[in-house]
Coordinates of C-alpha atoms in Angstrom, one line a residue:
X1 CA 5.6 24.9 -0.7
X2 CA 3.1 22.8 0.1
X3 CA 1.2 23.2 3.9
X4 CA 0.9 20.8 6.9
X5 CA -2.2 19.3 6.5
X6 CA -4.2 17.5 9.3
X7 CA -6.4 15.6 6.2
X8 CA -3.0 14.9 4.3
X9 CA -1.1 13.7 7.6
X10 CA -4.6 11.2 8.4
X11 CA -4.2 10.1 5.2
X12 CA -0.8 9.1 4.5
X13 CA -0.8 7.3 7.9
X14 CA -4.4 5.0 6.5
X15 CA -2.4 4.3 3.4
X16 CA 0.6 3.2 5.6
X17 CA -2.0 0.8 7.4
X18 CA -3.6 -0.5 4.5
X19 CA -0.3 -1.4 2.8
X20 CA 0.9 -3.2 6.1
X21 CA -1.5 -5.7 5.6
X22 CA 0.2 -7.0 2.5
X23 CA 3.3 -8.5 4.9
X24 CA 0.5 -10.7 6.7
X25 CA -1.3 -11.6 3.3
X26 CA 1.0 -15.4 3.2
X27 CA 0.1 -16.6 6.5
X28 CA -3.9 -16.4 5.3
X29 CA -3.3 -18.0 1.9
X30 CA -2.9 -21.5 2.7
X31 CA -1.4 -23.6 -0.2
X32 CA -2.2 -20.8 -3.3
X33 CA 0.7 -18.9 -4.3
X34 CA 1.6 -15.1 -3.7
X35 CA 1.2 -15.0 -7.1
X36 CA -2.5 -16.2 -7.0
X37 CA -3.3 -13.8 -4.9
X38 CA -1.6 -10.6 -6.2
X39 CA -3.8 -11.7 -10.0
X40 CA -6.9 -11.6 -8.3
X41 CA -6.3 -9.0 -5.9
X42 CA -5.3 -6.7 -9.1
X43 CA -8.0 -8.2 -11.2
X44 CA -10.9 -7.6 -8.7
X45 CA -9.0 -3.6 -7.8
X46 CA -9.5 -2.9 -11.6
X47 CA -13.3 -3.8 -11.7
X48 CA -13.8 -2.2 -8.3
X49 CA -12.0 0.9 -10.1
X50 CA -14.5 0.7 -12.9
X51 CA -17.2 0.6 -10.3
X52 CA -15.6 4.0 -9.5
X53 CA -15.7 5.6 -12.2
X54 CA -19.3 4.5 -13.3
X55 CA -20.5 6.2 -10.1
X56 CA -18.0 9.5 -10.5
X57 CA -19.0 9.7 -14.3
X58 CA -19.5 13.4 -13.6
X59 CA -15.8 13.9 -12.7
X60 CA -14.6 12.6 -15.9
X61 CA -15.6 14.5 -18.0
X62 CA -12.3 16.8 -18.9
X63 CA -10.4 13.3 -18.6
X64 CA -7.9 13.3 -21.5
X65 CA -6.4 10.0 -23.2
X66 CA -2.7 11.5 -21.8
X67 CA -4.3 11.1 -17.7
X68 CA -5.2 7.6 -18.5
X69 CA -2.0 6.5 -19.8
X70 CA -0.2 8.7 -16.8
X71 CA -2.3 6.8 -14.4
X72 CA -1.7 3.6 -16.0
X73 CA 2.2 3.9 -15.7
X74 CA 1.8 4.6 -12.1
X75 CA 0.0 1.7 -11.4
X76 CA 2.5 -0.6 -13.1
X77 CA 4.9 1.4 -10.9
X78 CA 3.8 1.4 -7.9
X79 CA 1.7 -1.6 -7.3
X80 CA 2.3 -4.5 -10.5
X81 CA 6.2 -3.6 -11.4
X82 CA 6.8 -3.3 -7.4
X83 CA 5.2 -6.6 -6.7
X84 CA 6.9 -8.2 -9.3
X85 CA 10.4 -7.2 -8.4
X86 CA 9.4 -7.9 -4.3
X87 CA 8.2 -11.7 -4.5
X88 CA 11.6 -12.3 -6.9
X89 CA 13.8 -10.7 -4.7
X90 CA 12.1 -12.8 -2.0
X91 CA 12.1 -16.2 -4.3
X92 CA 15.9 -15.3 -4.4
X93 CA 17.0 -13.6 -1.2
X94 CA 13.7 -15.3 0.8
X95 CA 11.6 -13.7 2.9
X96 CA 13.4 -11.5 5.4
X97 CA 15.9 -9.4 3.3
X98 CA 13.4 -8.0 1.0
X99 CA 11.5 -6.3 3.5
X100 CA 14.3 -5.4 5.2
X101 CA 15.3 -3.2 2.0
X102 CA 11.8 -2.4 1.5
X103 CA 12.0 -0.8 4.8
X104 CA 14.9 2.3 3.6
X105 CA 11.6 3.4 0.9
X106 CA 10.4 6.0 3.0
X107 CA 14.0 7.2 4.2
X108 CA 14.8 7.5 0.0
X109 CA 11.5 8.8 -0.6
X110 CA 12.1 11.7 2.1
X111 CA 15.3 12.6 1.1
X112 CA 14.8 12.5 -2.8
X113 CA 11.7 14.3 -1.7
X114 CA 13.0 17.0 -0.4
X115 CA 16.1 17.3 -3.0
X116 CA 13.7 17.9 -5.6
X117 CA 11.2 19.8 -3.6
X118 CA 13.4 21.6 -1.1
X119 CA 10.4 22.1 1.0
X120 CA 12.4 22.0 4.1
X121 CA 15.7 22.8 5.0
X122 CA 17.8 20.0 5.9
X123 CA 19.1 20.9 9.5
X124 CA 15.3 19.9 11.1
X125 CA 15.3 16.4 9.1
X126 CA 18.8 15.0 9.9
X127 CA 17.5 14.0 13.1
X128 CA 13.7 12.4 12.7
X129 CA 15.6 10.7 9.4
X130 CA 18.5 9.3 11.9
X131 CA 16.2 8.1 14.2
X132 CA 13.9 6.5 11.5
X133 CA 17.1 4.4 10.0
X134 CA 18.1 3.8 13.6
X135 CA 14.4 2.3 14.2
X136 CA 14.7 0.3 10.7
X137 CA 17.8 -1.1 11.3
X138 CA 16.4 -2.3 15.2
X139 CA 13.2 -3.8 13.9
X140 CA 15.0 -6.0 11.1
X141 CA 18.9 -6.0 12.6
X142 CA 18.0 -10.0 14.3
X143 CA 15.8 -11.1 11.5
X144 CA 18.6 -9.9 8.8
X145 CA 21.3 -11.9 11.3
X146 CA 19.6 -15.1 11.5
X147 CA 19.0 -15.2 7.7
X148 CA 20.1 -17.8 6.0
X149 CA 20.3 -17.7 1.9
X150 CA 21.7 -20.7 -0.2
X151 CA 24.2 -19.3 -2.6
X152 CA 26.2 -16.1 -3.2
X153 CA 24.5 -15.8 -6.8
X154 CA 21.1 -16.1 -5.3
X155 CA 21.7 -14.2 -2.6
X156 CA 23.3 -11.0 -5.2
X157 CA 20.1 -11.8 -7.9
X158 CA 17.4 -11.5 -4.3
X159 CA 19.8 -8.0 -3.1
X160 CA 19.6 -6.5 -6.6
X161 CA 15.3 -7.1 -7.1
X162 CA 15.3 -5.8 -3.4
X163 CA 17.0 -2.5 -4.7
X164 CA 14.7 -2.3 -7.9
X165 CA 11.9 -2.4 -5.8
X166 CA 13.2 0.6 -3.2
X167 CA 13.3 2.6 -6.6
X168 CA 10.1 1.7 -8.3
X169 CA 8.5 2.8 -5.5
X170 CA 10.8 6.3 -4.9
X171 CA 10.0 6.9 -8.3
X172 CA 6.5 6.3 -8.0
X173 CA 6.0 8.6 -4.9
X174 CA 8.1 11.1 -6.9
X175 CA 6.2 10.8 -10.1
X176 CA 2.5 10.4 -8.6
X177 CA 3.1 13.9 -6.6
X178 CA 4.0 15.8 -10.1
X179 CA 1.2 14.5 -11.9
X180 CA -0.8 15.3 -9.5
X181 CA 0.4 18.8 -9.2
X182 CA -0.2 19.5 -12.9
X183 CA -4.1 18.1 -12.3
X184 CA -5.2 20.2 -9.2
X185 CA -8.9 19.4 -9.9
X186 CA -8.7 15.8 -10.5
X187 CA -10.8 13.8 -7.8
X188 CA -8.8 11.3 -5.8
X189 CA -11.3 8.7 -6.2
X190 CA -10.8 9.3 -10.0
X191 CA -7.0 8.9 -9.9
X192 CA -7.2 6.1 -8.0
X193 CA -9.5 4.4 -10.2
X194 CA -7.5 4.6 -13.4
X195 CA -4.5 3.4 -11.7
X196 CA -6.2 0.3 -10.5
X197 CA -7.7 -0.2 -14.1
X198 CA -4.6 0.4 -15.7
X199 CA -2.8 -2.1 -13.4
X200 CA -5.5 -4.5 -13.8
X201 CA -4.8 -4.6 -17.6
X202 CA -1.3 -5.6 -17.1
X203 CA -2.2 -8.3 -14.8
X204 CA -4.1 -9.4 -17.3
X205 CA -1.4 -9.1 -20.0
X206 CA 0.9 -11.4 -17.5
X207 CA -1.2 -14.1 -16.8
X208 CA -0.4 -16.0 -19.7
X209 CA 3.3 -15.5 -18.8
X210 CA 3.2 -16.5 -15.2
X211 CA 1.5 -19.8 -16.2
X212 CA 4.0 -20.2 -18.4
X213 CA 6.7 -19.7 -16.0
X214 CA 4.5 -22.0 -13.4
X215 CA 4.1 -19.4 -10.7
X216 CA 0.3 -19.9 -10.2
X217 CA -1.1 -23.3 -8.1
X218 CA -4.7 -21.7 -8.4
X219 CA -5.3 -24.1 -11.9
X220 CA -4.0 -27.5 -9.9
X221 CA -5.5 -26.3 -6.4
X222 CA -9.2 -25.3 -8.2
X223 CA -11.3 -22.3 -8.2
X224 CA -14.2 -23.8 -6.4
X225 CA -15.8 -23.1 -3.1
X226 CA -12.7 -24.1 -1.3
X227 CA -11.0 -20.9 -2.7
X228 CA -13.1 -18.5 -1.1
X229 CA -11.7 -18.5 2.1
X230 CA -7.8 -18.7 1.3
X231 CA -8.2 -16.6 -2.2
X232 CA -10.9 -14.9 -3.1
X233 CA -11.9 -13.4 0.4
X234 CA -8.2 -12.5 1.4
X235 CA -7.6 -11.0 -2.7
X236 CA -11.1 -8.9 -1.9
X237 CA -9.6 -7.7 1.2
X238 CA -6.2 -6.4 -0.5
X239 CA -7.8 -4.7 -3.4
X240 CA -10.5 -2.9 -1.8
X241 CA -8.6 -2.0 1.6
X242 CA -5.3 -2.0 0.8
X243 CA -4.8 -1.1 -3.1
X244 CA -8.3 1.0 -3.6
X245 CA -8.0 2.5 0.2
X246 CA -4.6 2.8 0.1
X247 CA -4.2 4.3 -3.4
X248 CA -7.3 6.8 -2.4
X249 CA -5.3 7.6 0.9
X250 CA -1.8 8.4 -0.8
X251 CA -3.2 10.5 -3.5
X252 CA -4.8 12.4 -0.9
X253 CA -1.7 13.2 0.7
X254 CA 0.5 13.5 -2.6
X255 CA -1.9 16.4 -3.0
X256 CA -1.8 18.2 0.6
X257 CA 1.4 17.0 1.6
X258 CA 5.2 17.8 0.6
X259 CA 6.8 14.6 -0.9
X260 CA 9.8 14.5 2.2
X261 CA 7.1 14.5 4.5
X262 CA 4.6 12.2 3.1
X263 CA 7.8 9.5 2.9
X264 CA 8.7 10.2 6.5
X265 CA 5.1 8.9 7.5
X266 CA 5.1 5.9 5.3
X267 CA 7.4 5.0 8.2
X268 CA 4.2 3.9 10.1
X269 CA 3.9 0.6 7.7
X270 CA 6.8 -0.8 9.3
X271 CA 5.2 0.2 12.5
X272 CA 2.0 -1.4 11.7
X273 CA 3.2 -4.4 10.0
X274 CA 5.8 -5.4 12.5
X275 CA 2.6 -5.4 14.7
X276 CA 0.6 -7.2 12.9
X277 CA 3.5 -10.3 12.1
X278 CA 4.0 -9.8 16.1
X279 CA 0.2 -11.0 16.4
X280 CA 0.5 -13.3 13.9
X281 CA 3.1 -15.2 15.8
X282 CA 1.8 -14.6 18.8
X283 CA 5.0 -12.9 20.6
X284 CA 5.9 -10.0 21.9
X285 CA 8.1 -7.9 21.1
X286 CA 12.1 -8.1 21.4
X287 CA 13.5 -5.4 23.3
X288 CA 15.3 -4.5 20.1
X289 CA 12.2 -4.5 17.9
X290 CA 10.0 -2.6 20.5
X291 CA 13.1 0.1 20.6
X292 CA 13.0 0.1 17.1
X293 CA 9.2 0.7 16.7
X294 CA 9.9 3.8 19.2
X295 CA 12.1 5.0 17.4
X296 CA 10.2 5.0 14.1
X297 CA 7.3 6.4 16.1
X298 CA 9.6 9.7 17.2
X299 CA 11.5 9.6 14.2
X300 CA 7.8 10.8 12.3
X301 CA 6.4 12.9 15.0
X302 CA 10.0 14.7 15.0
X303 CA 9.5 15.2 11.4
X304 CA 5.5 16.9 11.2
X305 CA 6.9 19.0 14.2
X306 CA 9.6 19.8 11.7
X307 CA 7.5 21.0 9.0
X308 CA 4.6 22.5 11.1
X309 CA 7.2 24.7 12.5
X310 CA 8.2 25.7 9.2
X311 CA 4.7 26.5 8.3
X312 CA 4.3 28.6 11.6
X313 CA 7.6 30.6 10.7
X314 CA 5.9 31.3 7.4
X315 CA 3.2 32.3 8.4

C-alpha cells in the first residue's frame, strides 16, 4: 500500500485548483464557443507537451512505442473524451446538471479506488465519504431545484452524457494510477507530455468533424487580433495551468498517493470552483452552499487523517 505523502497530498489539491478553473472558462470567452476554446486549448497543451519533451530528451530514452499509445488513450480519456461527453450533456441537460453529476467523480473515484486497491479499510471512510456527498448535494441541491430543462428526451440524452462523463473520468483515475505503477521511473513531466500530445492529435482529428456539425464560431467571429483576449489568451491559460499543470500535478499524486485518497481530495475542485463562480457573480455564499463547502472541506481532512493513521498503525 501506497504511503501518505505530504508532496502527493500538495499535488492532488494544485491539480484540483487548476481544473476548477475550467467551470469559469465561459464567462471569459465572450461570443466564441466552448468548443473554440477546448481546440485551441488542446492544440496549444500538445505543442507545449512537445516543448517538454524536447527539453527532457534525456528522459526518453527507454520510451517504448506501447507508453505512447498508453499515454495517448489516457488523454482521450481524461481530458478530450471527458470534454466531449461534458459540453453535450450540458447542450442537453444545460449548464447546472452536468456539474452537478460531475461533482459524485471524486466520491466514485474513492470508492472504486479503494475496491480495487483496498488500501484502507472501509469503517474510517464511511464518514469523510458521507460528509463529502452531504457537502455535494448542499453546494448544487438550489442550483439542481431551480433548473429548468425543455423536454423529458433532452433532459434523459443531457443525464445519460452526464453519467458517461463520471466514468470516463473514474476510469481514467483508475487506469492512469496502474500505468503508472508498471513505470515507476517514468518522469511526471514525461507522462504528462505524451498525454497532452496524444490528445492534441485527436483534437486535431475532430476538427473537421466539429465544423461539420457547426460547433465552432471561431471561422465566422475571425482569428485576428480581437481573438487574443477572449481565445487565445484564456485557451493559453487552460492548457498550460490547467491541462499541463494539472496533468503534471495528478500524475504526481497517482504515483505517491492511493487511488481512494487521491479521489477524496479531488473534492477540493468543487471547493475551489464554487469559489471562483461565487466571485464571478459577485455573491456570497448561501448558507446552504457555504455549509456545503464545510462539509467538503472536513469530509477531506477526515479522510488524510484516515489514511495517515493507517500509515502510523503500520508503521
Amino acid at each position: 500500500m501506497k504511503n501518505v505523502s505530504t508532496t502527493g497530498i500538495a499535488a492532488a489539491i494544485f491539480a484540483s485548483l487548476t481544473w476548477s478553473m475550467n467551470f469559469v472558462a465561459p464567462f471569459v470567452i465572450g461570443d466564441y464557443s466552448i468548443f473554440d476554446l477546448a481546440a485551441c486549448r488542446f492544440l496549444l497543451s500538445g505543442l507545449i507537451g512537445i516543448v517538454i519533451l524536447i527539453a527532457s530528451a534525456h528522459l526518453c530514452r527507454g520510451l517504448t512505442l506501447q507508453d505512447w499509445f498508453v499515454a495517448g488513450g489516457l488523454g482521450f480519456i481524461g481530458y478530450v473524451g471527458y470534454f466531449l461527453t461534458v459540453m453535450v450533456a450540458a447542450v442537453y441537460a444545460g449548464p447546472v446538471i452536468p456539474p452537478a453529476f460531475l461533482g459524485l467523480v471524486p466520491v466514485v473515484l474513492a470508492i472504486t479506488g479503494n475496491f480495487g486497491g483496498r488500501s484502507i479499510s472501509w469503517p474510517p471512510l464511511l464518514m469523510p465519504l458521507a460528509l463529502a456527498a452531504t457537502g455535494l448535494l448542499l453546494v448544487n441541491g438550489s442550483s439542481i431545484m431551480q433548473v429548468d430543462v425543455q423536454g423529458e428526451r433532452s433532459l434523459t440524452i443531457g443525464i445519460a452524457f452526464s453519467i458517461a462523463a463520471v466514468a470516463l473520468w473514474t476510469w481514467f483515475g483508475i487506469a492512469n494510477h496502474n500505468a503508472l505503477l508498471k513505470r515507476p521511473n517514468l518522469d511526471a513531466r514525461v507522462w504528462t507530455a505524451l498525454m497532452m500530445i496524444g490528445g492534441s492529435i485527436q483534437t486535431l482529428a475532430f476538427l473537421p468533424i466539429g465544423y461539420g456539425m457547426e460547433l465552432f464560431r471561431a471561422p465566422d467571429i475571425g482569428f485576428g487580433l480581437g481573438a487574443i483576449r477572449n481565445l487565445y489568451l484564456p485557451a493559453f491559460m487552460l492548457a498550460a495551468v490547467a491541462s499541463i499543470g494539472g496533468a503534471w500535478a495528478w500524475t504526481i499524486a497517482s504515483q505517491r498517493l492511493p487511488v481512494a485518497l487521491a479521489g477524496q481530495l479531488l473534492m477540493t475542485e468543487i471547493v475551489f470552483a464554487t469559489c471562483f463562480g461565487l466571485m464571478v457573480q459577485h455573491r456570497w455564499p448561501t448558507l446552504a452552499e457555504a455549509v456545503g463547502m464545510i462539509l467538503l472541506v472536513l469530509g477531506v481532512v477526515m479522510a488524510i487523517n484516515a489514511f495517515h493513521s493507517k500509515r502510523q498503525t503500520r508503521a
